[in-house]
Coordinates of C-alpha atoms and ligand atoms in Angstrom, one line a residue:
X18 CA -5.0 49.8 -9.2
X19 CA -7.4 50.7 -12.2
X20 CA -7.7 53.7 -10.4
X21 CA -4.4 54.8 -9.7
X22 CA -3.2 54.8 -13.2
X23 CA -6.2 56.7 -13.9
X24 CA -5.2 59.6 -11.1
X25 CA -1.6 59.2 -12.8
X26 CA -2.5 59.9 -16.0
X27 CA -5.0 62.7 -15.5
X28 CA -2.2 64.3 -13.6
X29 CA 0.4 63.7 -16.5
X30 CA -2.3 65.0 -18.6
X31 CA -2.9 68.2 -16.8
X32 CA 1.3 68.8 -16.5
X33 CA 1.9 68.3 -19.8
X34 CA -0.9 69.6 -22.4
X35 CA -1.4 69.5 -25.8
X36 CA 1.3 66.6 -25.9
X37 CA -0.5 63.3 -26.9
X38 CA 2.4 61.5 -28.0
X39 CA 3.6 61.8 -24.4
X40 CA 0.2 60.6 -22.7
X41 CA 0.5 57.5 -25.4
X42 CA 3.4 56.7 -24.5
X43 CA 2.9 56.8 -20.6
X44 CA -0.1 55.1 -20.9
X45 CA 1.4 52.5 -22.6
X46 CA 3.9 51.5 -19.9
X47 CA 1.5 52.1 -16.8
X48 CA -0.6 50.0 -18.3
X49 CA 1.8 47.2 -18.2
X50 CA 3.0 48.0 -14.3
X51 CA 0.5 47.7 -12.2
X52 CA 1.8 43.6 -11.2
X53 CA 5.1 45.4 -10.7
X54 CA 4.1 48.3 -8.1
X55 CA 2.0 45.5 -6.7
X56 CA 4.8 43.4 -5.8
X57 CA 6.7 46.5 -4.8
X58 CA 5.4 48.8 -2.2
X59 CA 8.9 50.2 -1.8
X60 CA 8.8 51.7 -5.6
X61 CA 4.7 53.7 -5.0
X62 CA 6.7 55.0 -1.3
X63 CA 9.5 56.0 -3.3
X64 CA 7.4 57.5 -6.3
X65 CA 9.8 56.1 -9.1
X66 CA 6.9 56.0 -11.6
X67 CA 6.1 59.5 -11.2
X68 CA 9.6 60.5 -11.1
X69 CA 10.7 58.5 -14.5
X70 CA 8.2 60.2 -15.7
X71 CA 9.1 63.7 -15.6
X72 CA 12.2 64.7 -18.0
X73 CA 15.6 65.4 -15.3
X74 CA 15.6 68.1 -18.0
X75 CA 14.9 70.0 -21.0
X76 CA 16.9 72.3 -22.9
X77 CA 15.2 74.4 -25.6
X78 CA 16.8 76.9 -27.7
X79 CA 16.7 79.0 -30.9
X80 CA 18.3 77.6 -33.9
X81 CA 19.1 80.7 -36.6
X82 CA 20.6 79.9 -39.7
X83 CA 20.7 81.4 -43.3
X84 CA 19.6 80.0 -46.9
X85 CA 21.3 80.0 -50.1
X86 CA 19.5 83.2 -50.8
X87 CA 20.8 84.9 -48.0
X88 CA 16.8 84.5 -46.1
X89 CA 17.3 84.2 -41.9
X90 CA 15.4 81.4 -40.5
X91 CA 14.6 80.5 -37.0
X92 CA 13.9 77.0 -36.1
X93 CA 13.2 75.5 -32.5
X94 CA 16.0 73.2 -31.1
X95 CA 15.7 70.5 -27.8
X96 CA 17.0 68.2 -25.9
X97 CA 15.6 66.1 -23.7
X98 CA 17.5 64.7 -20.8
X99 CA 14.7 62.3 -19.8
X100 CA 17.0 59.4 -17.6
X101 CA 20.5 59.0 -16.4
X102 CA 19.9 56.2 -13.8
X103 CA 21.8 53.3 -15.5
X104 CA 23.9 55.5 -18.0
X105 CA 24.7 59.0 -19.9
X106 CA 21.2 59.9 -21.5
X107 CA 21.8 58.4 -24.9
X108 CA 18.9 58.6 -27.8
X109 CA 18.9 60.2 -31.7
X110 CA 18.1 63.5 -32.9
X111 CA 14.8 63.9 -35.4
X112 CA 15.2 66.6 -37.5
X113 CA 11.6 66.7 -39.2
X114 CA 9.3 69.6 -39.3
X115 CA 6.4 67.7 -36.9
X116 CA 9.0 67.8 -34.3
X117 CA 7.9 69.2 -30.7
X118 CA 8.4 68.8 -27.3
X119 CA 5.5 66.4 -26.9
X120 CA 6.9 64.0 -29.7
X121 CA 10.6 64.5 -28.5
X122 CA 9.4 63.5 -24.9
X123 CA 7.6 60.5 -25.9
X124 CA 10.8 59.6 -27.8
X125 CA 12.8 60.0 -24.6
X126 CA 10.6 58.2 -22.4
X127 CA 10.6 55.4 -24.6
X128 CA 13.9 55.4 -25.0
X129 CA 14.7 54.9 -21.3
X130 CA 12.9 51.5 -21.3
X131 CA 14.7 50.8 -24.6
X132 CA 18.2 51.5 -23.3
X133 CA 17.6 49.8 -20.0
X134 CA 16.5 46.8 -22.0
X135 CA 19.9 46.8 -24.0
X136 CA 21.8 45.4 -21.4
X137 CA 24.3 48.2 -22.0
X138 CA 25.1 51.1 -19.2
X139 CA 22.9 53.7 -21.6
X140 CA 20.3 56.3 -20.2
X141 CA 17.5 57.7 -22.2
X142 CA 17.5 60.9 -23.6
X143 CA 16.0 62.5 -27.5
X144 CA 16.7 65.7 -29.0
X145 CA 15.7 68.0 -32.6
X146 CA 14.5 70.3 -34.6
X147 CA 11.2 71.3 -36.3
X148 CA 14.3 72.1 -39.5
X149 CA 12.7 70.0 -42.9
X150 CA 16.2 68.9 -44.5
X151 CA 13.7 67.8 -47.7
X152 CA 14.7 70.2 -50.7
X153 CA 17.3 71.8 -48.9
X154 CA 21.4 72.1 -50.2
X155 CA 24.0 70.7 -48.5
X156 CA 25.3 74.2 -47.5
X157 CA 22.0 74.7 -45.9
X158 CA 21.9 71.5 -43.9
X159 CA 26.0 72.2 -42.7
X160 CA 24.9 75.7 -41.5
X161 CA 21.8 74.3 -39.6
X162 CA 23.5 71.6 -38.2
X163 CA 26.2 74.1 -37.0
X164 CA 23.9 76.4 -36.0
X165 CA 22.1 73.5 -33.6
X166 CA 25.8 72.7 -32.4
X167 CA 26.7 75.8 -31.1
X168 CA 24.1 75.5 -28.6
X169 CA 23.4 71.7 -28.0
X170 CA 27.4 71.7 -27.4
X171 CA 27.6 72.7 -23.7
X172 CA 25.0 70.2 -23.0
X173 CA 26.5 67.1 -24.4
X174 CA 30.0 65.1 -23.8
X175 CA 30.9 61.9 -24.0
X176 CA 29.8 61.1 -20.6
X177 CA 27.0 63.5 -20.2
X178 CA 24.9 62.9 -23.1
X179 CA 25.2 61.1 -26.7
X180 CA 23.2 62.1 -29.5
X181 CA 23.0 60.1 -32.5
X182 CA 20.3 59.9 -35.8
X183 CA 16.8 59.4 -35.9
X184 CA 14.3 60.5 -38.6
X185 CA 16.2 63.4 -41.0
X186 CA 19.1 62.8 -39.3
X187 CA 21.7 60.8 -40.8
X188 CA 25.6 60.2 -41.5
X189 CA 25.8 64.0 -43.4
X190 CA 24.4 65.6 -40.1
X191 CA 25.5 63.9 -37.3
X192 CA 29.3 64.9 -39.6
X193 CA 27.9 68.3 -39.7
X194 CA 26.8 68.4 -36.1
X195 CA 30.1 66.7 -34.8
X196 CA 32.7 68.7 -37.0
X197 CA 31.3 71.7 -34.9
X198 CA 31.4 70.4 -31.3
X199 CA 35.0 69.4 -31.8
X200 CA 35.9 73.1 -32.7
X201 CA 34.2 74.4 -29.9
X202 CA 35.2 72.3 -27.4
X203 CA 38.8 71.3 -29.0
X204 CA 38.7 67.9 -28.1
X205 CA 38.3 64.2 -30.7
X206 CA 35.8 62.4 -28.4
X207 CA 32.8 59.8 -28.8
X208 CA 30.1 62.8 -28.4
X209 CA 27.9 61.6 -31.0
X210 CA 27.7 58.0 -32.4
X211 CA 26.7 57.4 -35.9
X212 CA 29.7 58.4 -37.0
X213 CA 31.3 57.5 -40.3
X214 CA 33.7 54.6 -40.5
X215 CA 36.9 56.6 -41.3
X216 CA 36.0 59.2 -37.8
X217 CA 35.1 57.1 -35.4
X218 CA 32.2 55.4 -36.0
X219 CA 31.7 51.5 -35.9
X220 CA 30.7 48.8 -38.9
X221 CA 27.0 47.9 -38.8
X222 CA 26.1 51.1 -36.4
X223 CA 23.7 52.0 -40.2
X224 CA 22.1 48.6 -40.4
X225 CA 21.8 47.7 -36.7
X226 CA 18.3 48.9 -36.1
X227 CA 16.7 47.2 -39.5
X228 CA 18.9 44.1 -39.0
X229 CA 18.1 43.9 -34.9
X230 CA 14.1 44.7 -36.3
X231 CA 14.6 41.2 -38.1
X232 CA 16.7 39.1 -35.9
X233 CA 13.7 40.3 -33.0
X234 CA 11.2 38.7 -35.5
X235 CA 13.1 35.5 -36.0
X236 CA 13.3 34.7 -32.5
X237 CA 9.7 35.2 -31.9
X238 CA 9.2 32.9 -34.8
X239 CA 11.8 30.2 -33.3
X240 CA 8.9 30.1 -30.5
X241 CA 6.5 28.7 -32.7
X242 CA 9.5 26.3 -34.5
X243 CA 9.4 28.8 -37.8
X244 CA 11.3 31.0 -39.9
X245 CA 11.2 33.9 -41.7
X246 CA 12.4 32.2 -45.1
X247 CA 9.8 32.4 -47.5
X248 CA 7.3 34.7 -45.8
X249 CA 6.2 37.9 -47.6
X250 CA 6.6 40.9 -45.0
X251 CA 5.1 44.0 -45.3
X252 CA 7.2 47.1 -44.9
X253 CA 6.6 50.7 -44.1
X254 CA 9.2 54.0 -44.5
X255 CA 12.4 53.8 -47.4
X256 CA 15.0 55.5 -45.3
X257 CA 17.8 54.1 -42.7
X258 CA 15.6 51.5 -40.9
X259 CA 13.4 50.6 -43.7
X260 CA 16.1 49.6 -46.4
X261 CA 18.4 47.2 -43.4
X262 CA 15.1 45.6 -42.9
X263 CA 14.6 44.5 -46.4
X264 CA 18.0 43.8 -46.8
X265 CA 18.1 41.5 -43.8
X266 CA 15.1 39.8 -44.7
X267 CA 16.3 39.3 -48.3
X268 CA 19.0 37.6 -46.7
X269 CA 17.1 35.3 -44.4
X270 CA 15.0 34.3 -47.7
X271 CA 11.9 36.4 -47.1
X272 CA 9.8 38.7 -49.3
X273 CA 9.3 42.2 -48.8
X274 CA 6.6 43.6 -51.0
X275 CA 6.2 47.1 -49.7
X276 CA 7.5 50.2 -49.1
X277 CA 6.5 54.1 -48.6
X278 CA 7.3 57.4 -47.7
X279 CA 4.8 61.0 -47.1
X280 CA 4.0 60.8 -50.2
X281 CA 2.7 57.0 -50.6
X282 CA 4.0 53.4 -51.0
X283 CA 4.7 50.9 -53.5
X284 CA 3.4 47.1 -53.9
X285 CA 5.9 45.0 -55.9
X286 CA 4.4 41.4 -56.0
X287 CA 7.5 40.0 -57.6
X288 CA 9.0 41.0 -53.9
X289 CA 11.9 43.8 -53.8
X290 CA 14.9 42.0 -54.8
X291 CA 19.6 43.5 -53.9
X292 CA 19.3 45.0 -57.3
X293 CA 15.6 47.0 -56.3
X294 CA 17.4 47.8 -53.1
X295 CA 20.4 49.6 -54.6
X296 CA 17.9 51.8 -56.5
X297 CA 15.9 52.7 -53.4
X298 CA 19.5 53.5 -51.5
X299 CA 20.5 55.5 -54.4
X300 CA 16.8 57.1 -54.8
X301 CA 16.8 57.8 -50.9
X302 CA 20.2 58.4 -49.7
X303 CA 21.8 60.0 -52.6
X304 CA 19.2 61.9 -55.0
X305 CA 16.9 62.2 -52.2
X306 CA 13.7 62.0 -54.5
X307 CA 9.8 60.3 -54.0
X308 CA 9.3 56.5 -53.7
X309 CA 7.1 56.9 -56.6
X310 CA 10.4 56.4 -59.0
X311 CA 10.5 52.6 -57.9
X312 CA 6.8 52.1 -59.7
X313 CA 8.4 53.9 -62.9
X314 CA 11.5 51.8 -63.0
X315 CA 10.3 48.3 -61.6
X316 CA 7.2 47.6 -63.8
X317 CA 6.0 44.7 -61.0
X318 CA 5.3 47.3 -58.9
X319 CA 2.2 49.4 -58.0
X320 CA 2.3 52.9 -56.7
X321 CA -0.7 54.5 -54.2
X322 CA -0.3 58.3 -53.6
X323 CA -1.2 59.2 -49.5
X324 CA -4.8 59.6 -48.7
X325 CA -4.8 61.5 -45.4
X326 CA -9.0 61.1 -46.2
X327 CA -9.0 57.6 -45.6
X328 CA -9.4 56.0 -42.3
X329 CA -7.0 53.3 -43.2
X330 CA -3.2 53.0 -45.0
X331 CA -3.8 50.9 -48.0
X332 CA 0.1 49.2 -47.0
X333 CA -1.1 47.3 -44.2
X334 CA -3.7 45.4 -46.7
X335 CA -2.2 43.2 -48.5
X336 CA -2.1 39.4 -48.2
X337 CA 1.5 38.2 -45.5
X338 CA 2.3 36.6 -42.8
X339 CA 5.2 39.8 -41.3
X340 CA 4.4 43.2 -40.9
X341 CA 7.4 45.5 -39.8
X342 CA 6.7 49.5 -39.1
X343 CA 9.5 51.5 -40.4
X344 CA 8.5 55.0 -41.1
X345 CA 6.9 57.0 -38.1
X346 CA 4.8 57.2 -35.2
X347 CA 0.9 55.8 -34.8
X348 CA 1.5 54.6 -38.4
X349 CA -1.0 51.5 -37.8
X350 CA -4.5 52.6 -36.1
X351 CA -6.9 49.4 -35.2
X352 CA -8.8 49.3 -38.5
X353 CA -4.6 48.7 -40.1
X354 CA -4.1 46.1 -37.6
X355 CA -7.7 44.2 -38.4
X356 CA -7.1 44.6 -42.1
X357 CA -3.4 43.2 -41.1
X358 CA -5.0 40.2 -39.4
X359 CA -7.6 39.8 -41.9
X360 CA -4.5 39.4 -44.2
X361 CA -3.3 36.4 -42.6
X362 CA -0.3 38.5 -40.8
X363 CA 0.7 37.4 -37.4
X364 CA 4.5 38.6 -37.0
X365 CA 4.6 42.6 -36.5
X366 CA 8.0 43.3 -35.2
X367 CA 8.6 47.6 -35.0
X368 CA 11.3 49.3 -36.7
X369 CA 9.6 52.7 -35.5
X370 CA 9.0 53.9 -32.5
X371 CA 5.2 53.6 -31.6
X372 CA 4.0 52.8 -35.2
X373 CA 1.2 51.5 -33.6
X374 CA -1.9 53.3 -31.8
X375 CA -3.1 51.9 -28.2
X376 CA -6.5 50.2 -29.5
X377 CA -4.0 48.4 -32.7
X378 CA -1.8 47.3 -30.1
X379 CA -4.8 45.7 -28.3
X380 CA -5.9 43.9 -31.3
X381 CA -2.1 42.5 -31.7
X382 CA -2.5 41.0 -28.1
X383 CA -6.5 40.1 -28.3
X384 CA -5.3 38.0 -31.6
X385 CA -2.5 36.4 -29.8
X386 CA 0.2 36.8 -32.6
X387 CA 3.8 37.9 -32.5
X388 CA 3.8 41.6 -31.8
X389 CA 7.4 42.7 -31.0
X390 CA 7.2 46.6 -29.5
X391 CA 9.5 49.0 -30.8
X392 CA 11.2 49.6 -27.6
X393 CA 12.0 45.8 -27.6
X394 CA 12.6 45.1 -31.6
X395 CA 14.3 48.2 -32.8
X396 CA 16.9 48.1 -30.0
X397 CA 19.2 46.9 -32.1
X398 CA 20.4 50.6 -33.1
X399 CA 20.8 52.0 -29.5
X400 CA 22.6 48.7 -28.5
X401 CA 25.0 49.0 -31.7
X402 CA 25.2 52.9 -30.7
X403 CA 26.6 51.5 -26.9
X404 CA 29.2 49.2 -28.7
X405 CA 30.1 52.3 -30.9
X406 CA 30.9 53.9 -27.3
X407 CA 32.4 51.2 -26.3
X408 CA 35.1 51.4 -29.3
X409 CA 35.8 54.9 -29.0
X410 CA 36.6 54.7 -25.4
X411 CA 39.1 51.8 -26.1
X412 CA 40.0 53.7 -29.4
X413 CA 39.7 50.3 -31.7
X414 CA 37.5 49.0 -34.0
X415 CA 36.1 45.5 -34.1
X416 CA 35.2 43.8 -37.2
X417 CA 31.5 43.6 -38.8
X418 CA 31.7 39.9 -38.2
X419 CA 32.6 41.0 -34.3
X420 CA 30.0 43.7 -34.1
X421 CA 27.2 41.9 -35.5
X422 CA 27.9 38.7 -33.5
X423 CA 27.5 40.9 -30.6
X424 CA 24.2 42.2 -32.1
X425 CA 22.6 39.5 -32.9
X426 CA 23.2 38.2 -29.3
X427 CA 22.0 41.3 -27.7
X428 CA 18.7 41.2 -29.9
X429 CA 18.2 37.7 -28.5
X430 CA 19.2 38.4 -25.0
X431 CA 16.1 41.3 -25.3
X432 CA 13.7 38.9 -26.7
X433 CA 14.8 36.1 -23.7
X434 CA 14.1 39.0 -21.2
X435 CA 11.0 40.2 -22.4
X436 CA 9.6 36.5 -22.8
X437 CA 10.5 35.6 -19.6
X438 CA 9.2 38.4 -17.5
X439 CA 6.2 38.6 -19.4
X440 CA 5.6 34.6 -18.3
X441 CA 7.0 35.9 -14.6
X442 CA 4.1 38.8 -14.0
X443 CA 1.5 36.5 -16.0
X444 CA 1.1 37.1 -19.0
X445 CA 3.5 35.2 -21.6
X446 CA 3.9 35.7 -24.7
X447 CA 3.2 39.1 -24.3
X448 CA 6.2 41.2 -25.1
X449 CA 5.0 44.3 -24.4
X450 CA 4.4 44.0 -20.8
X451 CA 8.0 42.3 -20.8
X452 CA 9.5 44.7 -22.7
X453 CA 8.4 47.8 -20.3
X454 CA 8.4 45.5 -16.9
X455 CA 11.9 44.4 -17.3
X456 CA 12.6 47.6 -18.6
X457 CA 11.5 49.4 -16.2
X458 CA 12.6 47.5 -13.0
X459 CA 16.7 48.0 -13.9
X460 CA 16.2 51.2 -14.0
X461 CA 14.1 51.5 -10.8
X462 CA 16.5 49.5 -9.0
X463 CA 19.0 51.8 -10.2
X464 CA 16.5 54.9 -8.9
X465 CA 16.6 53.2 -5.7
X466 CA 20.1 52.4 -5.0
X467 CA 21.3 55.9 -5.9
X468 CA 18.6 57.4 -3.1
X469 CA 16.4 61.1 -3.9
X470 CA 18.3 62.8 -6.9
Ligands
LIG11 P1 14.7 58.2 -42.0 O1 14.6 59.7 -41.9 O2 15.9 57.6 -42.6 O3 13.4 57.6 -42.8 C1 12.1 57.9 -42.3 C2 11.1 57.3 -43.3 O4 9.8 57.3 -42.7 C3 11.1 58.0 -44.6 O5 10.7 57.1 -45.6 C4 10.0 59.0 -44.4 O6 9.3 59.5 -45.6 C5 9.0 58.2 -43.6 N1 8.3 59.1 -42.7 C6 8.7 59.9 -41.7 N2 7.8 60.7 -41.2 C7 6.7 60.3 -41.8 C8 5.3 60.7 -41.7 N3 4.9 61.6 -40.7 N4 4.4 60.0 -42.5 C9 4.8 59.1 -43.4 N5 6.1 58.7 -43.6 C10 7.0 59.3 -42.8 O7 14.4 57.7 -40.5 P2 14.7 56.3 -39.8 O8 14.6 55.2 -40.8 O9 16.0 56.5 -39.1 O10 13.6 56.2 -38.7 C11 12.3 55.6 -39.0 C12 11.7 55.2 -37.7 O11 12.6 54.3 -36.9 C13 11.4 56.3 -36.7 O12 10.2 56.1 -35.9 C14 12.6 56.3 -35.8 O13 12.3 57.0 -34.5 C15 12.8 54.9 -35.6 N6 14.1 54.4 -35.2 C16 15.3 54.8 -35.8 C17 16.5 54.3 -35.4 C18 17.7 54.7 -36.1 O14 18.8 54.1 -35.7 N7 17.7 55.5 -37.1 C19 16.6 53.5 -34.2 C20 15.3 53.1 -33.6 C21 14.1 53.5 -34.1 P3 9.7 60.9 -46.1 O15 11.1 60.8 -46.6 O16 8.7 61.2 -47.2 O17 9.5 61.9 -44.9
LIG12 O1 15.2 55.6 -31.4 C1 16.3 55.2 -31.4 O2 16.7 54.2 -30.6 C2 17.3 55.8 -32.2 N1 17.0 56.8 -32.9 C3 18.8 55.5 -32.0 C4 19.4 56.1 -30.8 C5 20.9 56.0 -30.7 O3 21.4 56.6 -29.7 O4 21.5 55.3 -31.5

């Protein structure tokens, strides 16, 4: 079997250059299936693996738009349509200027697992734009977003494919963004979720990822008989996932210390209390400005600019038991998960997707502590994305108590899943190979049952 997954990924490698993200995130799964393909035959005859693995497709398009000045810009758009086995592709929209097709199929094919884990009818998709909102007006961002729309528009619908947020992406573009499909298309549907409360969208869709990062961490600590009150977490990223995050675990008692953007983090030992919170929110979502700030306002805390020169982020060494990823891709490399273990920390439960490389995800699983995988942990936003759907096709809204009952159960539905298959192919307590077993077999069933398309 060893050798088959290393003819699979030579060939992915070879299809798809210059796209490591991609091969990461392949390798990552295929890793974990080899029990699975063993047990089935029928799935290696039917060559689901290879076929989940190639995009059903990929839109890519030119995005021109205007500055304030009057300048023309041209940025690169996508969308890819990576799964629609179980459900209408269904994934965010990253608007950041790393963004390529590599990193946006690496999103998707995560995403696919992600969704499938949800228990929600959801297939995987991703889409975005190399556009940097940083710095720019809010004229700017409205023409870009409008500009994106006009082609992404006769891709999407309701039933076909639903965007929502994702890094740079937030409640101003997805209004943007869905203010111009309605005038295109003349129609008030659910064609983007993420929505504000007022349009369509549904209480807690903002905090669901941060809060379902937290609930994912309590019920790994309910294994061991412990919870999260009292333990000092380390955080990464200040923007939409970071800040529910700390605000759930200020709830449940615990002590963030951390937090960071590109530019560096803080470390407030007094822990990061509502009223540090507000200012971050306020910092973040409203005067969009550097993290820094926090360390001039909050005396407590210590700032450390970004050292791309170091092998190491200073963040992940600090002394806790909880460690939750927020910000971005391959954010913890192995020496940040052995300084993180030195530390005492044996929760890491992912906000982001893949904050964590291949050889730190090893050292997670060698050490035998809680590691919760993104595509597991942070389902919380997809699944709260699928009951936004749900709303808008019934046209009601359910309360926040309603939505987040609902949340909280699908968060522990995910963890029961992923602890159970893990102990059903061998290896328990690991929630990775769970997470993309159980993952991947509805969706292969699904692959199955609907024949060669
Ligand atoms: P936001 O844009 O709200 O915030 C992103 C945060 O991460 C910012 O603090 C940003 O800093 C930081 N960041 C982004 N890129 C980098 C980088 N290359 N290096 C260092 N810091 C970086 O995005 P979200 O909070 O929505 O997303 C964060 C992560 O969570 C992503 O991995 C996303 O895919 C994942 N996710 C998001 C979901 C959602 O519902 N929004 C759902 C599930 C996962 P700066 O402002 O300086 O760029
Ligand atoms: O990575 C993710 O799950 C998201 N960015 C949320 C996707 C969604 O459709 O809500």
């Amino acid at each position: 079997m060893k050798d088959d997954i290393s003819a699979l990924m030579a060939d992915v490698k070879a299809k798809n250059p210059a796209e490591p993200e991609f091969h990461q995130a392949v390798h990552e799964v295929v890793e974990s299936l080899s029990p699975v393909l063993d047990r089935h035959p029928e799935y290696r005859k039917a060559k689901i693996l290879e076929r989940i693995i190639e995009p059903e497709r990929v839109i890519m398009f030119r995005v021109p738009w205007q500055d304030d000045q009057g300048n023309m810009h041209v940025n690169r758009g996508f969308r890819v349509e990576m799964s629609s086995a179980i459900g209408p592709y269904k994934g965010g929209l990253r608007f950041h200027p790393s963004v390529n097709l590599g990193i946006l199929k690496f999103l998707a094919f995560e995403q696919v697992f992600k969704n499938s884990l949800t228990t929600l009818p959801l297939g995987g998709g991703k889409g975005g734009a190399d556009f940097d909102p940083k710095g720019k007006s809010d004229a700017e961002v409205m023409r870009f977003c409008q500009a994106f729309m006009c082609e992404l528009f006769r891709h999407i619908g309701p039933d076909t494919d639903v965007p929502a947020g994702d890094i740079g992406v937030g409640h101003r573009e997805i209004g943007f963004m869905f203010g111009m499909y309605k005038k295109l298309r003349n129609e008030f549907t659910g064609v983007l979720t993420g929505k504000r409360l007022t349009w369509g969208g549904s209480l807690l869709r903002p905090e669901a990822t941060g809060y379902g990062t937290v609930y994912f961490a309590a019920e790994m600590l309910k294994t061991r008989h412990e919870e999260l009150t009292g333990k000092t977490c380390l955080v990464s990223g200040s923007g939409n996932v970071a800040q529910y995050t700390i605000e759930k675990l200020i709830d449940l008692g615990a002590r963030p210390v951390t937090l960071s953007d590109s530019t560096g983090y803080i470390y407030d030992e007094a822990g990061i209390t509502d009223e540090k919170l507000a200012f971050v929110m306020n910092l973040k979502n409203v005067r969009r400005c550097r993290i820094a700030e926090y360390a001039d306002k909050f005396k407590s805390a210590i700032y450390t600019p970004a050292n791309s020169k170091l092998d190491h982020n200073p963040l992940w060494n600090h002394k806790a038991q909880c460690a939750f990823p927020c910000a971005t891709q391959n954010e913890i490399n192995a020496k940040d998960a052995d300084n993180l273990l030195k530390n005492g920390v044996y929760v890491v439960s992912e906000g982001a997707n893949m904050p964590t490389t291949i050889n730190g995800v090893h050292r997670f699983l060698d050490a035998k502590i809680l590691y919760g995988p993104g595509k597991a942990a942070n389902a919380g936003g997809v699944a709260t994305s699928g009951l936004e759907m749900s709303q808008n096709s019934v046209r009601l809204s359910w309360t926040r108590d309603e939505v987040d009952t609902r949340l909280h159960h699908i968060m522990s539905v995910i963890h029961k899943i992923c602890s159970e298959t893990a102990e059903q192919y061998g290896t328990p307590g690991n929630y990775i190979n769970g997470a993309n077993t159980a993952g991947f077999l509805k969706v292969a069933n699904a692959m199955m049952d609907q024949g060669l398309v």
